[in-house]
Amino acid sequence: DQPLLQSIKLAEENVLLESHSSVETLLEETMRKWEGTVTNSAKLHFQSVLDSQYPPLFFSQEDLEAHENLRLIVEFNLYMRTTFMKVLRHIDEISNQDVASRLSCSLQR
């Protein structure tokens, strides 16, 4: 009687482990797809803003010296371009991280 109960208990534990594993796998696949979509949308948006709102500016040194406000505009544009490029790099870093490791960290919270 005791071996039969132990064997039933082991079978139940195995079913629970398999179920947990398949749910975890499904969750990882769903997150991977969702993150891919979100990452691509974010990158396209920030790249579009960078290209349309803050294109590279080119002026001669004489123009910059002659127009003080022009220098401020160029410096602001450079600051914004640098900021947007950092955002794009950060998005790449996040998207390159392993989904499973981020998922396990968030599930432990």
mmCIF file with all atom_site columns, C-alpha atoms in Angstrom:
data_model
loop_
_atom_site.group_PDB
_atom_site.id
_atom_site.type_symbol
_atom_site.label_atom_id
_atom_site.label_alt_id
_atom_site.label_comp_id
_atom_site.label_asym_id
_atom_site.label_entity_id
_atom_site.label_seq_id
_atom_site.pdbx_PDB_ins_code
_atom_site.Cartn_x
_atom_site.Cartn_y
_atom_site.Cartn_z
_atom_site.occupancy
_atom_site.B_iso_or_equiv
_atom_site.pdbx_formal_charge
_atom_site.auth_seq_id
_atom_site.auth_comp_id
_atom_site.auth_asym_id
_atom_site.auth_atom_id
_atom_site.pdbx_PDB_model_num
ATOM 1   C CA . ASP A 1 1   ? 0.000  0.000  0.000   1.00 0.00 ? 1   ASP A CA 1
ATOM 2   C CA . GLN A 1 2   ? 2.824  2.411  0.891   1.00 0.00 ? 2   GLN A CA 1
ATOM 3   C CA . PRO A 1 3   ? 4.760  1.918  -2.416  1.00 0.00 ? 3   PRO A CA 1
ATOM 4   C CA . LEU A 1 4   ? 1.556  2.531  -4.368  1.00 0.00 ? 4   LEU A CA 1
ATOM 5   C CA . LEU A 1 5   ? 0.957  5.835  -2.534  1.00 0.00 ? 5   LEU A CA 1
ATOM 6   C CA . GLN A 1 6   ? 4.568  6.888  -3.096  1.00 0.00 ? 6   GLN A CA 1
ATOM 7   C CA . SER A 1 7   ? 4.306  6.063  -6.776  1.00 0.00 ? 7   SER A CA 1
ATOM 8   C CA . ILE A 1 8   ? 1.051  8.046  -7.115  1.00 0.00 ? 8   ILE A CA 1
ATOM 9   C CA . LYS A 1 9   ? 2.634  10.979 -5.297  1.00 0.00 ? 9   LYS A CA 1
ATOM 10  C CA . LEU A 1 10  ? 5.687  10.876 -7.601  1.00 0.00 ? 10  LEU A CA 1
ATOM 11  C CA . ALA A 1 11  ? 3.424  10.742 -10.652 1.00 0.00 ? 11  ALA A CA 1
ATOM 12  C CA . GLU A 1 12  ? 1.480  13.787 -9.401  1.00 0.00 ? 12  GLU A CA 1
ATOM 13  C CA . GLU A 1 13  ? 4.723  15.698 -8.759  1.00 0.00 ? 13  GLU A CA 1
ATOM 14  C CA . ASN A 1 14  ? 5.962  14.883 -12.272 1.00 0.00 ? 14  ASN A CA 1
ATOM 15  C CA . VAL A 1 15  ? 2.706  16.130 -13.812 1.00 0.00 ? 15  VAL A CA 1
ATOM 16  C CA . LEU A 1 16  ? 2.995  19.364 -11.809 1.00 0.00 ? 16  LEU A CA 1
ATOM 17  C CA . LEU A 1 17  ? 6.625  19.832 -12.875 1.00 0.00 ? 17  LEU A CA 1
ATOM 18  C CA . GLU A 1 18  ? 5.796  19.217 -16.540 1.00 0.00 ? 18  GLU A CA 1
ATOM 19  C CA . SER A 1 19  ? 2.830  21.586 -16.338 1.00 0.00 ? 19  SER A CA 1
ATOM 20  C CA . HIS A 1 20  ? 4.965  24.270 -14.687 1.00 0.00 ? 20  HIS A CA 1
ATOM 21  C CA . SER A 1 21  ? 7.674  23.806 -17.310 1.00 0.00 ? 21  SER A CA 1
ATOM 22  C CA . SER A 1 22  ? 5.257  24.102 -20.237 1.00 0.00 ? 22  SER A CA 1
ATOM 23  C CA . VAL A 1 23  ? 3.611  27.203 -18.758 1.00 0.00 ? 23  VAL A CA 1
ATOM 24  C CA . GLU A 1 24  ? 7.036  28.760 -18.222 1.00 0.00 ? 24  GLU A CA 1
ATOM 25  C CA . THR A 1 25  ? 8.034  27.938 -21.811 1.00 0.00 ? 25  THR A CA 1
ATOM 26  C CA . LEU A 1 26  ? 4.794  29.398 -23.169 1.00 0.00 ? 26  LEU A CA 1
ATOM 27  C CA . LEU A 1 27  ? 5.293  32.522 -21.076 1.00 0.00 ? 27  LEU A CA 1
ATOM 28  C CA . GLU A 1 28  ? 8.881  32.898 -22.326 1.00 0.00 ? 28  GLU A CA 1
ATOM 29  C CA . GLU A 1 29  ? 7.787  32.528 -25.964 1.00 0.00 ? 29  GLU A CA 1
ATOM 30  C CA . THR A 1 30  ? 4.954  35.029 -25.504 1.00 0.00 ? 30  THR A CA 1
ATOM 31  C CA . MET A 1 31  ? 7.272  37.535 -23.828 1.00 0.00 ? 31  MET A CA 1
ATOM 32  C CA . ARG A 1 32  ? 9.902  37.076 -26.533 1.00 0.00 ? 32  ARG A CA 1
ATOM 33  C CA . LYS A 1 33  ? 7.342  37.866 -29.268 1.00 0.00 ? 33  LYS A CA 1
ATOM 34  C CA . TRP A 1 34  ? 5.866  40.784 -27.349 1.00 0.00 ? 34  TRP A CA 1
ATOM 35  C CA . GLU A 1 35  ? 9.291  42.235 -26.543 1.00 0.00 ? 35  GLU A CA 1
ATOM 36  C CA . GLY A 1 36  ? 10.306 41.937 -30.193 1.00 0.00 ? 36  GLY A CA 1
ATOM 37  C CA . THR A 1 37  ? 7.243  43.906 -31.267 1.00 0.00 ? 37  THR A CA 1
ATOM 38  C CA . VAL A 1 38  ? 7.666  46.548 -28.557 1.00 0.00 ? 38  VAL A CA 1
ATOM 39  C CA . THR A 1 39  ? 11.404 46.845 -29.180 1.00 0.00 ? 39  THR A CA 1
ATOM 40  C CA . ASN A 1 40  ? 10.951 47.336 -32.925 1.00 0.00 ? 40  ASN A CA 1
ATOM 41  C CA . SER A 1 41  ? 8.193  49.917 -32.394 1.00 0.00 ? 41  SER A CA 1
ATOM 42  C CA . ALA A 1 42  ? 10.263 51.860 -29.862 1.00 0.00 ? 42  ALA A CA 1
ATOM 43  C CA . LYS A 1 43  ? 13.384 51.798 -32.017 1.00 0.00 ? 43  LYS A CA 1
ATOM 44  C CA . LEU A 1 44  ? 11.451 52.961 -35.090 1.00 0.00 ? 44  LEU A CA 1
ATOM 45  C CA . HIS A 1 45  ? 9.814  55.773 -33.106 1.00 0.00 ? 45  HIS A CA 1
ATOM 46  C CA . PHE A 1 46  ? 13.015 57.077 -31.531 1.00 0.00 ? 46  PHE A CA 1
ATOM 47  C CA . GLN A 1 47  ? 14.954 56.747 -34.793 1.00 0.00 ? 47  GLN A CA 1
ATOM 48  C CA . SER A 1 48  ? 12.193 58.643 -36.610 1.00 0.00 ? 48  SER A CA 1
ATOM 49  C CA . VAL A 1 49  ? 12.237 61.469 -34.052 1.00 0.00 ? 49  VAL A CA 1
ATOM 50  C CA . LEU A 1 50  ? 16.031 61.594 -34.186 1.00 0.00 ? 50  LEU A CA 1
ATOM 51  C CA . ASP A 1 51  ? 16.069 61.784 -37.981 1.00 0.00 ? 51  ASP A CA 1
ATOM 52  C CA . SER A 1 52  ? 13.182 64.239 -38.384 1.00 0.00 ? 52  SER A CA 1
ATOM 53  C CA . GLN A 1 53  ? 13.585 66.545 -35.377 1.00 0.00 ? 53  GLN A CA 1
ATOM 54  C CA . TYR A 1 54  ? 17.335 66.494 -34.774 1.00 0.00 ? 54  TYR A CA 1
ATOM 55  C CA . PRO A 1 55  ? 19.184 65.896 -38.042 1.00 0.00 ? 55  PRO A CA 1
ATOM 56  C CA . PRO A 1 56  ? 22.929 66.557 -38.094 1.00 0.00 ? 56  PRO A CA 1
ATOM 57  C CA . LEU A 1 57  ? 23.668 70.267 -38.514 1.00 0.00 ? 57  LEU A CA 1
ATOM 58  C CA . PHE A 1 58  ? 26.656 71.505 -40.445 1.00 0.00 ? 58  PHE A CA 1
ATOM 59  C CA . PHE A 1 59  ? 27.871 75.102 -40.281 1.00 0.00 ? 59  PHE A CA 1
ATOM 60  C CA . SER A 1 60  ? 31.188 76.723 -40.938 1.00 0.00 ? 60  SER A CA 1
ATOM 61  C CA . GLN A 1 61  ? 33.252 78.040 -38.065 1.00 0.00 ? 61  GLN A CA 1
ATOM 62  C CA . GLU A 1 62  ? 32.719 81.548 -39.445 1.00 0.00 ? 62  GLU A CA 1
ATOM 63  C CA . ASP A 1 63  ? 28.930 81.145 -39.251 1.00 0.00 ? 63  ASP A CA 1
ATOM 64  C CA . LEU A 1 64  ? 29.152 79.892 -35.680 1.00 0.00 ? 64  LEU A CA 1
ATOM 65  C CA . GLU A 1 65  ? 31.374 82.789 -34.667 1.00 0.00 ? 65  GLU A CA 1
ATOM 66  C CA . ALA A 1 66  ? 29.167 85.335 -36.421 1.00 0.00 ? 66  ALA A CA 1
ATOM 67  C CA . HIS A 1 67  ? 25.899 84.105 -34.882 1.00 0.00 ? 67  HIS A CA 1
ATOM 68  C CA . GLU A 1 68  ? 26.045 83.298 -31.183 1.00 0.00 ? 68  GLU A CA 1
ATOM 69  C CA . ASN A 1 69  ? 22.518 81.823 -31.148 1.00 0.00 ? 69  ASN A CA 1
ATOM 70  C CA . LEU A 1 70  ? 23.467 79.457 -33.938 1.00 0.00 ? 70  LEU A CA 1
ATOM 71  C CA . ARG A 1 71  ? 26.129 77.906 -31.728 1.00 0.00 ? 71  ARG A CA 1
ATOM 72  C CA . LEU A 1 72  ? 23.508 77.338 -28.988 1.00 0.00 ? 72  LEU A CA 1
ATOM 73  C CA . ILE A 1 73  ? 21.189 75.665 -31.497 1.00 0.00 ? 73  ILE A CA 1
ATOM 74  C CA . VAL A 1 74  ? 23.986 73.394 -32.719 1.00 0.00 ? 74  VAL A CA 1
ATOM 75  C CA . GLU A 1 75  ? 24.963 72.477 -29.142 1.00 0.00 ? 75  GLU A CA 1
ATOM 76  C CA . PHE A 1 76  ? 21.338 71.734 -28.215 1.00 0.00 ? 76  PHE A CA 1
ATOM 77  C CA . ASN A 1 77  ? 20.904 69.652 -31.362 1.00 0.00 ? 77  ASN A CA 1
ATOM 78  C CA . LEU A 1 78  ? 24.051 67.691 -30.544 1.00 0.00 ? 78  LEU A CA 1
ATOM 79  C CA . TYR A 1 79  ? 22.848 67.138 -26.976 1.00 0.00 ? 79  TYR A CA 1
ATOM 80  C CA . MET A 1 80  ? 19.467 65.841 -28.197 1.00 0.00 ? 80  MET A CA 1
ATOM 81  C CA . ARG A 1 81  ? 21.067 63.594 -30.833 1.00 0.00 ? 81  ARG A CA 1
ATOM 82  C CA . THR A 1 82  ? 23.391 62.140 -28.189 1.00 0.00 ? 82  THR A CA 1
ATOM 83  C CA . THR A 1 83  ? 20.453 61.544 -25.850 1.00 0.00 ? 83  THR A CA 1
ATOM 84  C CA . PHE A 1 84  ? 18.389 59.788 -28.520 1.00 0.00 ? 84  PHE A CA 1
ATOM 85  C CA . MET A 1 85  ? 21.353 57.661 -29.555 1.00 0.00 ? 85  MET A CA 1
ATOM 86  C CA . LYS A 1 86  ? 21.838 56.601 -25.907 1.00 0.00 ? 86  LYS A CA 1
ATOM 87  C CA . VAL A 1 87  ? 18.155 55.652 -25.747 1.00 0.00 ? 87  VAL A CA 1
ATOM 88  C CA . LEU A 1 88  ? 18.516 53.532 -28.892 1.00 0.00 ? 88  LEU A CA 1
ATOM 89  C CA . ARG A 1 89  ? 21.620 51.825 -27.456 1.00 0.00 ? 89  ARG A CA 1
ATOM 90  C CA . HIS A 1 90  ? 19.797 51.184 -24.191 1.00 0.00 ? 90  HIS A CA 1
ATOM 91  C CA . ILE A 1 91  ? 16.874 49.602 -26.055 1.00 0.00 ? 91  ILE A CA 1
ATOM 92  C CA . ASP A 1 92  ? 19.339 47.339 -27.864 1.00 0.00 ? 92  ASP A CA 1
ATOM 93  C CA . GLU A 1 93  ? 20.996 46.339 -24.582 1.00 0.00 ? 93  GLU A CA 1
ATOM 94  C CA . ILE A 1 94  ? 17.672 45.466 -22.995 1.00 0.00 ? 94  ILE A CA 1
ATOM 95  C CA . SER A 1 95  ? 16.450 43.524 -26.019 1.00 0.00 ? 95  SER A CA 1
ATOM 96  C CA . ASN A 1 96  ? 19.692 41.523 -26.138 1.00 0.00 ? 96  ASN A CA 1
ATOM 97  C CA . GLN A 1 97  ? 19.300 40.314 -22.553 1.00 0.00 ? 97  GLN A CA 1
ATOM 98  C CA . ASP A 1 98  ? 18.016 36.794 -22.076 1.00 0.00 ? 98  ASP A CA 1
ATOM 99  C CA . VAL A 1 99  ? 14.231 36.805 -21.708 1.00 0.00 ? 99  VAL A CA 1
ATOM 100 C CA . ALA A 1 100 ? 14.310 33.777 -19.401 1.00 0.00 ? 100 ALA A CA 1
ATOM 101 C CA . SER A 1 101 ? 16.634 35.453 -16.900 1.00 0.00 ? 101 SER A CA 1
ATOM 102 C CA . ARG A 1 102 ? 14.521 38.633 -16.794 1.00 0.00 ? 102 ARG A CA 1
ATOM 103 C CA . LEU A 1 103 ? 11.365 36.556 -16.511 1.00 0.00 ? 103 LEU A CA 1
ATOM 104 C CA . SER A 1 104 ? 12.687 34.507 -13.589 1.00 0.00 ? 104 SER A CA 1
ATOM 105 C CA . CYS A 1 105 ? 13.761 37.702 -11.802 1.00 0.00 ? 105 CYS A CA 1
ATOM 106 C CA . SER A 1 106 ? 10.327 39.299 -12.251 1.00 0.00 ? 106 SER A CA 1
ATOM 107 C CA . LEU A 1 107 ? 8.499  36.148 -11.125 1.00 0.00 ? 107 LEU A CA 1
ATOM 108 C CA . GLN A 1 108 ? 10.576 36.021 -7.931  1.00 0.00 ? 108 GLN A CA 1
ATOM 109 C CA . ARG A 1 109 ? 9.413  39.510 -6.871  1.00 0.00 ? 109 ARG A CA 1
#
